[in-house]
Amino acid sequence: MLAWHPGRLTRRYIEGERATFVSPLALFLFSVFLMFAIVNAMGGPFHVGSGSHSSPAEDRAKAEREYREDMANAQEELRTLDAELQGARAAGEPTTGVEQEIAGVRLEMKLAREAFDMQTRLANEEEARERSPSASRTAAKDSEAADANEIVSVDFTNAPRPIAWFEEGYKKAKENPKLLIYKLQSNAYKFSWALIPISLPFVWVLFLHRRRYRREYKAYDHVVFITYSIAFMSLGFVALTLLRPLPGSQAIAGFAILLGPPIHIYRQLRGAYALSRFSAAWRTMTLLFFSCITSMIFMTLLLALGLLG
């Protein structure tokens, strides 16, 4: 129902049928958790690389190297948080926030271990397929496949230093850019919920120009709409990532990412807000533009948190 009748699902949940359907917040949290776990393991729905095919042995070595780097960064963060925890206890201050952060880092370490195990298993399966005669022809077609989880080198050479906290964060990022990338990935999972309040004003403004809409649709309606929409996009991304090993998956993923979001948003708007075709169409186009803005705001937030951390 979330995939083909999202508007009906949204409206029925808002109108009180909460026992019948999964809570939008629970579905959102599950979908985001699943998406980050799958993407960490497989790298997303697209093969990206320089055009040369890496061998399964190279994939295993690369996965192990990145896993060790992630563990080292996580251990460093744990040591910092443990020192904060001990200081808070000595000063008699509340420790709930620090304890939650420690639990979050440990969960990330567990996910990283599971992702490493999955990458190793996939590399072993690919190696077994390449040893068979039929798989060698398939491997020749997909020679551009590479690991999308390759750690990116960030160049901060010409970055400005307007204020003290940014300058300090810039220096740390320059010394250890891989730690910054790790923090960005970690914060993207931790603060994914921030997409909901960031998106809320943009959806709300679509219904300001008529009194009927302002009277009928409140903030709660918009929050349910946003939460279900993001959950669907996350689950769709997971599905496309799982299809990645199949022939033709690149074309399928391209068409799905191009056409899936506008069609889903259009159908959800029509059903959830009882809009005409024209009203739903122009709001869909506007909402797609607004989604680019919210993505930029979210990425800016992640970068600021990465520099401050």
PDB file of C-alpha atoms in Angstrom:
ATOM      1  CA  MET A   1       0.000   0.000   0.000  1.00  0.00           C
ATOM      2  CA  LEU A   2       2.914   2.344   0.700  1.00  0.00           C
ATOM      3  CA  ALA A   3       4.178   1.784  -2.833  1.00  0.00           C
ATOM      4  CA  TRP A   4       1.034   2.133  -4.947  1.00  0.00           C
ATOM      5  CA  HIS A   5      -1.584   3.774  -2.698  1.00  0.00           C
ATOM      6  CA  PRO A   6       0.530   6.045  -0.471  1.00  0.00           C
ATOM      7  CA  GLY A   7      -2.101   8.773  -0.359  1.00  0.00           C
ATOM      8  CA  ARG A   8      -4.806   6.381   0.846  1.00  0.00           C
ATOM      9  CA  LEU A   9      -2.431   4.983   3.467  1.00  0.00           C
ATOM     10  CA  THR A  10      -1.537   8.479   4.687  1.00  0.00           C
ATOM     11  CA  ARG A  11      -5.153   9.647   4.877  1.00  0.00           C
ATOM     12  CA  ARG A  12      -6.407   6.494   6.636  1.00  0.00           C
ATOM     13  CA  TYR A  13      -3.623   6.678   9.218  1.00  0.00           C
ATOM     14  CA  ILE A  14      -4.349  10.372   9.884  1.00  0.00           C
ATOM     15  CA  GLU A  15      -8.061   9.651  10.252  1.00  0.00           C
ATOM     16  CA  GLY A  16      -7.410   7.199  13.070  1.00  0.00           C
ATOM     17  CA  GLU A  17      -6.743   3.738  11.592  1.00  0.00           C
ATOM     18  CA  ARG A  18      -3.491   3.468  13.525  1.00  0.00           C
ATOM     19  CA  ALA A  19      -3.931  -0.133  14.644  1.00  0.00           C
ATOM     20  CA  THR A  20      -4.243  -1.315  11.039  1.00  0.00           C
ATOM     21  CA  PHE A  21      -0.973   0.098   9.711  1.00  0.00           C
ATOM     22  CA  VAL A  22       2.648   0.362  10.804  1.00  0.00           C
ATOM     23  CA  SER A  23       3.437   3.648  12.502  1.00  0.00           C
ATOM     24  CA  PRO A  24       5.093   6.050  10.029  1.00  0.00           C
ATOM     25  CA  LEU A  25       7.854   6.826  12.528  1.00  0.00           C
ATOM     26  CA  ALA A  26       8.599   3.144  13.136  1.00  0.00           C
ATOM     27  CA  LEU A  27       8.639   2.512   9.387  1.00  0.00           C
ATOM     28  CA  PHE A  28      10.905   5.524   8.877  1.00  0.00           C
ATOM     29  CA  LEU A  29      13.424   4.360  11.489  1.00  0.00           C
ATOM     30  CA  PHE A  30      13.440   0.805  10.127  1.00  0.00           C
ATOM     31  CA  SER A  31      13.862   1.962   6.518  1.00  0.00           C
ATOM     32  CA  VAL A  32      16.720   4.329   7.350  1.00  0.00           C
ATOM     33  CA  PHE A  33      18.482   1.666   9.439  1.00  0.00           C
ATOM     34  CA  LEU A  34      18.109  -0.873   6.635  1.00  0.00           C
ATOM     35  CA  MET A  35      19.247   1.577   3.966  1.00  0.00           C
ATOM     36  CA  PHE A  36      22.466   2.488   5.780  1.00  0.00           C
ATOM     37  CA  ALA A  37      23.248  -1.171   6.517  1.00  0.00           C
ATOM     38  CA  ILE A  38      22.716  -2.236   2.885  1.00  0.00           C
ATOM     39  CA  VAL A  39      24.543   0.754   1.397  1.00  0.00           C
ATOM     40  CA  ASN A  40      27.520   0.197   3.717  1.00  0.00           C
ATOM     41  CA  ALA A  41      27.632  -3.403   2.551  1.00  0.00           C
ATOM     42  CA  MET A  42      26.990  -2.991  -1.187  1.00  0.00           C
ATOM     43  CA  GLY A  43      27.632   0.668  -1.979  1.00  0.00           C
ATOM     44  CA  GLY A  44      24.326   1.718  -3.565  1.00  0.00           C
ATOM     45  CA  PRO A  45      22.472   0.780  -6.764  1.00  0.00           C
ATOM     46  CA  PHE A  46      25.088   2.080  -9.224  1.00  0.00           C
ATOM     47  CA  HIS A  47      28.493   0.715 -10.183  1.00  0.00           C
ATOM     48  CA  VAL A  48      30.980   3.562  -9.993  1.00  0.00           C
ATOM     49  CA  GLY A  49      34.647   3.441 -10.781  1.00  0.00           C
ATOM     50  CA  SER A  50      37.389   4.155 -13.249  1.00  0.00           C
ATOM     51  CA  GLY A  51      36.299   1.450 -15.696  1.00  0.00           C
ATOM     52  CA  SER A  52      38.592  -1.342 -14.491  1.00  0.00           C
ATOM     53  CA  HIS A  53      37.161  -4.394 -12.766  1.00  0.00           C
ATOM     54  CA  SER A  54      38.581  -5.128  -9.323  1.00  0.00           C
ATOM     55  CA  SER A  55      39.092  -8.761  -8.439  1.00  0.00           C
ATOM     56  CA  PRO A  56      37.278 -10.414  -5.511  1.00  0.00           C
ATOM     57  CA  ALA A  57      40.604 -10.666  -3.680  1.00  0.00           C
ATOM     58  CA  GLU A  58      41.087  -6.906  -4.068  1.00  0.00           C
ATOM     59  CA  ASP A  59      37.512  -6.332  -2.890  1.00  0.00           C
ATOM     60  CA  ARG A  60      38.146  -8.411   0.228  1.00  0.00           C
ATOM     61  CA  ALA A  61      41.390  -6.597   0.962  1.00  0.00           C
ATOM     62  CA  LYS A  62      39.741  -3.227   0.444  1.00  0.00           C
ATOM     63  CA  ALA A  63      36.781  -4.158   2.655  1.00  0.00           C
ATOM     64  CA  GLU A  64      39.147  -5.291   5.405  1.00  0.00           C
ATOM     65  CA  ARG A  65      41.201  -2.111   5.133  1.00  0.00           C
ATOM     66  CA  GLU A  66      38.131   0.123   5.336  1.00  0.00           C
ATOM     67  CA  TYR A  67      36.707  -1.947   8.191  1.00  0.00           C
ATOM     68  CA  ARG A  68      39.918  -1.532  10.192  1.00  0.00           C
ATOM     69  CA  GLU A  69      39.886   2.220   9.518  1.00  0.00           C
ATOM     70  CA  ASP A  70      36.251   2.463  10.629  1.00  0.00           C
ATOM     71  CA  MET A  71      37.021   0.518  13.790  1.00  0.00           C
ATOM     72  CA  ALA A  72      40.019   2.723  14.548  1.00  0.00           C
ATOM     73  CA  ASN A  73      37.910   5.868  14.116  1.00  0.00           C
ATOM     74  CA  ALA A  74      35.126   4.416  16.250  1.00  0.00           C
ATOM     75  CA  GLN A  75      37.584   3.420  18.988  1.00  0.00           C
ATOM     76  CA  GLU A  76      38.996   6.947  18.964  1.00  0.00           C
ATOM     77  CA  GLU A  77      35.499   8.380  19.322  1.00  0.00           C
ATOM     78  CA  LEU A  78      34.725   5.916  22.121  1.00  0.00           C
ATOM     79  CA  ARG A  79      37.830   6.984  24.029  1.00  0.00           C
ATOM     80  CA  THR A  80      36.805  10.631  23.725  1.00  0.00           C
ATOM     81  CA  LEU A  81      33.263   9.891  24.883  1.00  0.00           C
ATOM     82  CA  ASP A  82      34.517   7.728  27.747  1.00  0.00           C
ATOM     83  CA  ALA A  83      36.684  10.601  28.957  1.00  0.00           C
ATOM     84  CA  GLU A  84      33.644  12.903  28.791  1.00  0.00           C
ATOM     85  CA  LEU A  85      31.600  10.337  30.714  1.00  0.00           C
ATOM     86  CA  GLN A  86      34.198  10.024  33.469  1.00  0.00           C
ATOM     87  CA  GLY A  87      34.463  13.813  33.703  1.00  0.00           C
ATOM     88  CA  ALA A  88      30.690  14.197  33.950  1.00  0.00           C
ATOM     89  CA  ARG A  89      30.489  11.564  36.675  1.00  0.00           C
ATOM     90  CA  ALA A  90      33.297  13.198  38.637  1.00  0.00           C
ATOM     91  CA  ALA A  91      31.539  16.583  38.377  1.00  0.00           C
ATOM     92  CA  GLY A  92      28.170  15.111  39.320  1.00  0.00           C
ATOM     93  CA  GLU A  93      26.616  16.140  35.990  1.00  0.00           C
ATOM     94  CA  PRO A  94      23.986  14.175  34.047  1.00  0.00           C
ATOM     95  CA  THR A  95      25.492  11.414  31.903  1.00  0.00           C
ATOM     96  CA  THR A  96      22.456  10.253  29.922  1.00  0.00           C
ATOM     97  CA  GLY A  97      23.431  12.090  26.724  1.00  0.00           C
ATOM     98  CA  VAL A  98      26.999  10.786  26.710  1.00  0.00           C
ATOM     99  CA  GLU A  99      25.844   7.241  27.484  1.00  0.00           C
ATOM    100  CA  GLN A 100      23.432   7.388  24.542  1.00  0.00           C
ATOM    101  CA  GLU A 101      26.234   8.564  22.246  1.00  0.00           C
ATOM    102  CA  ILE A 102      28.429   5.687  23.432  1.00  0.00           C
ATOM    103  CA  ALA A 103      25.606   3.233  22.740  1.00  0.00           C
ATOM    104  CA  GLY A 104      25.203   4.752  19.269  1.00  0.00           C
ATOM    105  CA  VAL A 105      28.905   4.345  18.456  1.00  0.00           C
ATOM    106  CA  ARG A 106      28.829   0.729  19.612  1.00  0.00           C
ATOM    107  CA  LEU A 107      25.809   0.087  17.403  1.00  0.00           C
ATOM    108  CA  GLU A 108      27.690   1.594  14.461  1.00  0.00           C
ATOM    109  CA  MET A 109      30.621  -0.708  15.180  1.00  0.00           C
ATOM    110  CA  LYS A 110      28.264  -3.681  15.122  1.00  0.00           C
ATOM    111  CA  LEU A 111      26.781  -2.517  11.811  1.00  0.00           C
ATOM    112  CA  ALA A 112      30.251  -2.011  10.372  1.00  0.00           C
ATOM    113  CA  ARG A 113      31.157  -5.580  11.345  1.00  0.00           C
ATOM    114  CA  GLU A 114      27.998  -6.915   9.689  1.00  0.00           C
ATOM    115  CA  ALA A 115      28.701  -4.848   6.573  1.00  0.00           C
ATOM    116  CA  PHE A 116      32.278  -6.183   6.440  1.00  0.00           C
ATOM    117  CA  ASP A 117      31.013  -9.770   6.741  1.00  0.00           C
ATOM    118  CA  MET A 118      28.523  -9.164   3.917  1.00  0.00           C
ATOM    119  CA  GLN A 119      31.173  -7.597   1.662  1.00  0.00           C
ATOM    120  CA  THR A 120      33.467 -10.550   2.272  1.00  0.00           C
ATOM    121  CA  ARG A 121      30.679 -12.997   1.510  1.00  0.00           C
ATOM    122  CA  LEU A 122      29.776 -11.154  -1.704  1.00  0.00           C
ATOM    123  CA  ALA A 123      33.423 -11.167  -2.799  1.00  0.00           C
ATOM    124  CA  ASN A 124      33.636 -14.908  -2.150  1.00  0.00           C
ATOM    125  CA  GLU A 125      30.453 -15.522  -4.167  1.00  0.00           C
ATOM    126  CA  GLU A 126      31.735 -13.387  -7.027  1.00  0.00           C
ATOM    127  CA  GLU A 127      35.023 -15.258  -7.031  1.00  0.00           C
ATOM    128  CA  ALA A 128      33.127 -18.548  -7.249  1.00  0.00           C
ATOM    129  CA  ARG A 129      31.056 -17.246 -10.173  1.00  0.00           C
ATOM    130  CA  GLU A 130      34.140 -16.002 -12.025  1.00  0.00           C
ATOM    131  CA  ARG A 131      35.657 -19.458 -11.794  1.00  0.00           C
ATOM    132  CA  SER A 132      32.744 -20.932 -13.743  1.00  0.00           C
ATOM    133  CA  PRO A 133      32.814 -20.634 -17.571  1.00  0.00           C
ATOM    134  CA  SER A 134      29.352 -19.042 -17.845  1.00  0.00           C
ATOM    135  CA  ALA A 135      30.158 -16.352 -15.315  1.00  0.00           C
ATOM    136  CA  SER A 136      33.306 -15.217 -17.115  1.00  0.00           C
ATOM    137  CA  ARG A 137      31.227 -13.762 -19.969  1.00  0.00           C
ATOM    138  CA  THR A 138      29.014 -11.910 -17.516  1.00  0.00           C
ATOM    139  CA  ALA A 139      32.067 -10.523 -15.746  1.00  0.00           C
ATOM    140  CA  ALA A 140      33.353  -9.152 -19.061  1.00  0.00           C
ATOM    141  CA  LYS A 141      30.104  -7.219 -19.562  1.00  0.00           C
ATOM    142  CA  ASP A 142      30.257  -5.751 -16.061  1.00  0.00           C
ATOM    143  CA  SER A 143      33.939  -4.834 -16.109  1.00  0.00           C
ATOM    144  CA  GLU A 144      33.200  -1.317 -14.915  1.00  0.00           C
ATOM    145  CA  ALA A 145      31.941  -2.571 -11.512  1.00  0.00           C
ATOM    146  CA  ALA A 146      33.922  -1.262  -8.496  1.00  0.00           C
ATOM    147  CA  ASP A 147      33.487  -0.661  -4.812  1.00  0.00           C
ATOM    148  CA  ALA A 148      31.302   2.412  -4.217  1.00  0.00           C
ATOM    149  CA  ASN A 149      32.372   2.569  -0.595  1.00  0.00           C
ATOM    150  CA  GLU A 150      35.861   3.808  -1.424  1.00  0.00           C
ATOM    151  CA  ILE A 151      36.870   6.490   1.023  1.00  0.00           C
ATOM    152  CA  VAL A 152      37.060   9.869  -0.668  1.00  0.00           C
ATOM    153  CA  SER A 153      39.959  12.209  -0.155  1.00  0.00           C
ATOM    154  CA  VAL A 154      38.722  15.640   0.881  1.00  0.00           C
ATOM    155  CA  ASP A 155      40.773  18.674  -0.105  1.00  0.00           C
ATOM    156  CA  PHE A 156      40.591  21.509   2.423  1.00  0.00           C
ATOM    157  CA  THR A 157      43.545  23.472   1.054  1.00  0.00           C
ATOM    158  CA  ASN A 158      41.675  26.619   0.133  1.00  0.00           C
ATOM    159  CA  ALA A 159      38.887  26.418   2.700  1.00  0.00           C
ATOM    160  CA  PRO A 160      38.106  29.733   4.464  1.00  0.00           C
ATOM    161  CA  ARG A 161      38.626  30.232   8.183  1.00  0.00           C
ATOM    162  CA  PRO A 162      36.051  32.818   9.203  1.00  0.00           C
ATOM    163  CA  ILE A 163      35.666  31.946  12.911  1.00  0.00           C
ATOM    164  CA  ALA A 164      37.561  30.073  15.585  1.00  0.00           C
ATOM    165  CA  TRP A 165      35.418  26.926  15.838  1.00  0.00           C
ATOM    166  CA  PHE A 166      35.453  26.474  12.078  1.00  0.00           C
ATOM    167  CA  GLU A 167      39.207  26.972  11.922  1.00  0.00           C
ATOM    168  CA  GLU A 168      39.728  24.325  14.596  1.00  0.00           C
ATOM    169  CA  GLY A 169      37.415  21.907  12.789  1.00  0.00           C
ATOM    170  CA  TYR A 170      39.132  22.654   9.498  1.00  0.00           C
ATOM    171  CA  LYS A 171      42.541  21.851  10.973  1.00  0.00           C
ATOM    172  CA  LYS A 172      41.288  18.527  12.328  1.00  0.00           C
ATOM    173  CA  ALA A 173      39.682  17.657   8.992  1.00  0.00           C
ATOM    174  CA  LYS A 174      42.863  18.526   7.122  1.00  0.00           C
ATOM    175  CA  GLU A 175      44.915  16.315   9.432  1.00  0.00           C
ATOM    176  CA  ASN A 176      42.492  13.394   9.185  1.00  0.00           C
ATOM    177  CA  PRO A 177      39.984  13.732   6.294  1.00  0.00           C
ATOM    178  CA  LYS A 178      38.991  10.063   6.591  1.00  0.00           C
ATOM    179  CA  LEU A 179      37.759  10.733  10.125  1.00  0.00           C
ATOM    180  CA  LEU A 180      35.598  13.562   8.763  1.00  0.00           C
ATOM    181  CA  ILE A 181      34.070  11.225   6.166  1.00  0.00           C
ATOM    182  CA  TYR A 182      33.394   8.672   8.888  1.00  0.00           C
ATOM    183  CA  LYS A 183      31.692  11.340  11.020  1.00  0.00           C
ATOM    184  CA  LEU A 184      29.571  12.462   8.065  1.00  0.00           C
ATOM    185  CA  GLN A 185      28.372   8.887   7.487  1.00  0.00           C
ATOM    186  CA  SER A 186      27.767   8.355  11.197  1.00  0.00           C
ATOM    187  CA  ASN A 187      25.874  11.637  11.635  1.00  0.00           C
ATOM    188  CA  ALA A 188      23.779  10.979   8.525  1.00  0.00           C
ATOM    189  CA  TYR A 189      22.371   7.914  10.278  1.00  0.00           C
ATOM    190  CA  LYS A 190      22.094   9.506  13.731  1.00  0.00           C
ATOM    191  CA  PHE A 191      20.356  12.664  12.540  1.00  0.00           C
ATOM    192  CA  SER A 192      18.298  11.286   9.660  1.00  0.00           C
ATOM    193  CA  TRP A 193      15.204  12.188  11.707  1.00  0.00           C
ATOM    194  CA  ALA A 194      16.092  15.875  11.148  1.00  0.00           C
ATOM    195  CA  LEU A 195      14.850  15.525   7.571  1.00  0.00           C
ATOM    196  CA  ILE A 196      11.283  15.532   8.939  1.00  0.00           C
ATOM    197  CA  PRO A 197      11.335  18.956  10.683  1.00  0.00           C
ATOM    198  CA  ILE A 198      13.459  20.399   7.872  1.00  0.00           C
ATOM    199  CA  SER A 199      10.902  19.293   5.281  1.00  0.00           C
ATOM    200  CA  LEU A 200       7.833  20.328   7.282  1.00  0.00           C
ATOM    201  CA  PRO A 201       7.844  24.084   6.432  1.00  0.00           C
ATOM    202  CA  PHE A 202       8.252  23.335   2.719  1.00  0.00           C
ATOM    203  CA  VAL A 203       5.214  21.027   2.657  1.00  0.00           C
ATOM    204  CA  TRP A 204       3.223  23.397   4.843  1.00  0.00           C
ATOM    205  CA  VAL A 205       3.819  26.350   2.504  1.00  0.00           C
ATOM    206  CA  LEU A 206       2.218  24.440  -0.390  1.00  0.00           C
ATOM    207  CA  PHE A 207      -1.167  24.763   1.326  1.00  0.00           C
ATOM    208  CA  LEU A 208      -1.063  28.343   2.597  1.00  0.00           C
ATOM    209  CA  HIS A 209      -2.828  30.085  -0.262  1.00  0.00           C
ATOM    210  CA  ARG A 210      -6.313  28.720   0.471  1.00  0.00           C
ATOM    211  CA  ARG A 211      -8.228  28.937   3.720  1.00  0.00           C
ATOM    212  CA  ARG A 212      -9.810  25.509   3.217  1.00  0.00           C
ATOM    213  CA  TYR A 213      -6.409  23.838   3.139  1.00  0.00           C
ATOM    214  CA  ARG A 214      -5.212  25.748   6.200  1.00  0.00           C
ATOM    215  CA  ARG A 215      -8.339  24.731   8.083  1.00  0.00           C
ATOM    216  CA  GLU A 216      -8.390  21.067   7.080  1.00  0.00           C
ATOM    217  CA  TYR A 217      -4.704  20.122   7.070  1.00  0.00           C
ATOM    218  CA  LYS A 218      -2.598  20.667  10.165  1.00  0.00           C
ATOM    219  CA  ALA A 219       1.075  20.093  10.946  1.00  0.00           C
ATOM    220  CA  TYR A 220       0.404  16.497  12.023  1.00  0.00           C
ATOM    221  CA  ASP A 221      -0.990  15.660   8.571  1.00  0.00           C
ATOM    222  CA  HIS A 222       2.141  17.030   6.917  1.00  0.00           C
ATOM    223  CA  VAL A 223       4.445  15.134   9.302  1.00  0.00           C
ATOM    224  CA  VAL A 224       2.717  11.816   8.501  1.00  0.00           C
ATOM    225  CA  PHE A 225       2.952  12.625   4.772  1.00  0.00           C
ATOM    226  CA  ILE A 226       6.681  13.425   4.997  1.00  0.00           C
ATOM    227  CA  THR A 227       7.538  10.413   7.149  1.00  0.00           C
ATOM    228  CA  TYR A 228       5.816   7.910   4.876  1.00  0.00           C
ATOM    229  CA  SER A 229       7.355   9.558   1.811  1.00  0.00           C
ATOM    230  CA  ILE A 230      10.921   9.377   3.134  1.00  0.00           C
ATOM    231  CA  ALA A 231      10.367   5.791   4.284  1.00  0.00           C
ATOM    232  CA  PHE A 232       9.269   4.793   0.782  1.00  0.00           C
ATOM    233  CA  MET A 233      12.277   6.508  -0.833  1.00  0.00           C
ATOM    234  CA  SER A 234      14.634   4.725   1.584  1.00  0.00           C
ATOM    235  CA  LEU A 235      13.068   1.315   0.973  1.00  0.00           C
ATOM    236  CA  GLY A 236      13.118   1.937  -2.774  1.00  0.00           C
ATOM    237  CA  PHE A 237      16.830   2.735  -2.594  1.00  0.00           C
ATOM    238  CA  VAL A 238      17.386  -0.503  -0.676  1.00  0.00           C
ATOM    239  CA  ALA A 239      15.498  -2.497  -3.321  1.00  0.00           C
ATOM    240  CA  LEU A 240      17.537  -0.970  -6.155  1.00  0.00           C
ATOM    241  CA  THR A 241      20.764  -1.675  -4.287  1.00  0.00           C
ATOM    242  CA  LEU A 242      19.811  -5.331  -3.833  1.00  0.00           C
ATOM    243  CA  LEU A 243      19.153  -5.549  -7.595  1.00  0.00           C
ATOM    244  CA  ARG A 244      22.651  -4.260  -8.368  1.00  0.00           C
ATOM    245  CA  PRO A 245      24.246  -7.676  -9.157  1.00  0.00           C
ATOM    246  CA  LEU A 246      21.585  -8.464 -11.801  1.00  0.00           C
ATOM    247  CA  PRO A 247      22.105  -7.738 -15.522  1.00  0.00           C
ATOM    248  CA  GLY A 248      20.471  -4.477 -16.578  1.00  0.00           C
ATOM    249  CA  SER A 249      20.201  -3.219 -13.009  1.00  0.00           C
ATOM    250  CA  GLN A 250      21.886   0.082 -13.908  1.00  0.00           C
ATOM    251  CA  ALA A 251      19.182   0.989 -16.436  1.00  0.00           C
ATOM    252  CA  ILE A 252      16.428  -0.111 -14.056  1.00  0.00           C
ATOM    253  CA  ALA A 253      17.901   1.982 -11.233  1.00  0.00           C
ATOM    254  CA  GLY A 254      18.240   5.017 -13.497  1.00  0.00           C
ATOM    255  CA  PHE A 255      14.619   4.880 -14.663  1.00  0.00           C
ATOM    256  CA  ALA A 256      13.363   4.166 -11.137  1.00  0.00           C
ATOM    257  CA  ILE A 257      15.221   7.117  -9.606  1.00  0.00           C
ATOM    258  CA  LEU A 258      14.114   9.408 -12.425  1.00  0.00           C
ATOM    259  CA  LEU A 259      10.429   8.429 -12.473  1.00  0.00           C
ATOM    260  CA  GLY A 260       9.743   6.836  -9.079  1.00  0.00           C
ATOM    261  CA  PRO A 261       9.869   9.894  -6.772  1.00  0.00           C
ATOM    262  CA  PRO A 262       7.614  12.204  -8.859  1.00  0.00           C
ATOM    263  CA  ILE A 263       5.038   9.460  -9.482  1.00  0.00           C
ATOM    264  CA  HIS A 264       4.966   8.445  -5.826  1.00  0.00           C
ATOM    265  CA  ILE A 265       4.760  12.032  -4.553  1.00  0.00           C
ATOM    266  CA  TYR A 266       1.985  12.809  -7.054  1.00  0.00           C
ATOM    267  CA  ARG A 267      -0.086   9.812  -5.982  1.00  0.00           C
ATOM    268  CA  GLN A 268       0.503  10.512  -2.304  1.00  0.00           C
ATOM    269  CA  LEU A 269      -0.498  14.172  -2.657  1.00  0.00           C
ATOM    270  CA  ARG A 270      -3.681  13.297  -4.547  1.00  0.00           C
ATOM    271  CA  GLY A 271      -4.791  10.688  -2.047  1.00  0.00           C
ATOM    272  CA  ALA A 272      -3.678  12.333   1.187  1.00  0.00           C
ATOM    273  CA  TYR A 273      -4.988  15.837   0.457  1.00  0.00           C
ATOM    274  CA  ALA A 274      -7.847  15.055  -1.990  1.00  0.00           C
ATOM    275  CA  LEU A 275      -6.318  17.242  -4.724  1.00  0.00           C
ATOM    276  CA  SER A 276      -7.222  17.523  -8.388  1.00  0.00           C
ATOM    277  CA  ARG A 277      -4.771  16.259 -11.009  1.00  0.00           C
ATOM    278  CA  PHE A 278      -3.505  19.762 -11.779  1.00  0.00           C
ATOM    279  CA  SER A 279      -3.136  20.740  -8.104  1.00  0.00           C
ATOM    280  CA  ALA A 280      -1.229  17.548  -7.341  1.00  0.00           C
ATOM    281  CA  ALA A 281       0.972  17.958 -10.433  1.00  0.00           C
ATOM    282  CA  TRP A 282       2.211  21.480  -9.718  1.00  0.00           C
ATOM    283  CA  ARG A 283       2.733  20.664  -6.043  1.00  0.00           C
ATOM    284  CA  THR A 284       4.737  17.595  -7.074  1.00  0.00           C
ATOM    285  CA  MET A 285       7.080  19.691  -9.215  1.00  0.00           C
ATOM    286  CA  THR A 286       7.431  22.273  -6.448  1.00  0.00           C
ATOM    287  CA  LEU A 287       8.046  19.599  -3.836  1.00  0.00           C
ATOM    288  CA  LEU A 288      10.794  18.018  -5.938  1.00  0.00           C
ATOM    289  CA  PHE A 289      12.508  21.406  -6.064  1.00  0.00           C
ATOM    290  CA  PHE A 290      12.021  21.836  -2.315  1.00  0.00           C
ATOM    291  CA  SER A 291      13.524  18.382  -1.722  1.00  0.00           C
ATOM    292  CA  CYS A 292      16.766  19.586  -3.305  1.00  0.00           C
ATOM    293  CA  ILE A 293      16.815  22.512  -0.879  1.00  0.00           C
ATOM    294  CA  THR A 294      16.140  20.293   2.143  1.00  0.00           C
ATOM    295  CA  SER A 295      18.922  17.934   1.017  1.00  0.00           C
ATOM    296  CA  MET A 296      21.379  20.829   0.857  1.00  0.00           C
ATOM    297  CA  ILE A 297      20.305  22.037   4.309  1.00  0.00           C
ATOM    298  CA  PHE A 298      20.721  18.520   5.713  1.00  0.00           C
ATOM    299  CA  MET A 299      24.165  18.103   4.137  1.00  0.00           C
ATOM    300  CA  THR A 300      25.234  21.497   5.507  1.00  0.00           C
ATOM    301  CA  LEU A 301      24.083  20.376   8.948  1.00  0.00           C
ATOM    302  CA  LEU A 302      26.091  17.155   8.656  1.00  0.00           C
ATOM    303  CA  LEU A 303      29.202  19.046   7.559  1.00  0.00           C
ATOM    304  CA  ALA A 304      28.878  21.482  10.459  1.00  0.00           C
ATOM    305  CA  LEU A 305      28.473  18.614  12.937  1.00  0.00           C
ATOM    306  CA  GLY A 306      31.467  16.857  11.396  1.00  0.00           C
ATOM    307  CA  LEU A 307      33.658  19.923  11.794  1.00  0.00           C
ATOM    308  CA  LEU A 308      32.426  20.655  15.320  1.00  0.00           C
ATOM    309  CA  GLY A 309      32.900  17.036  16.406  1.00  0.00           C
TER     310      GLY A 309
END
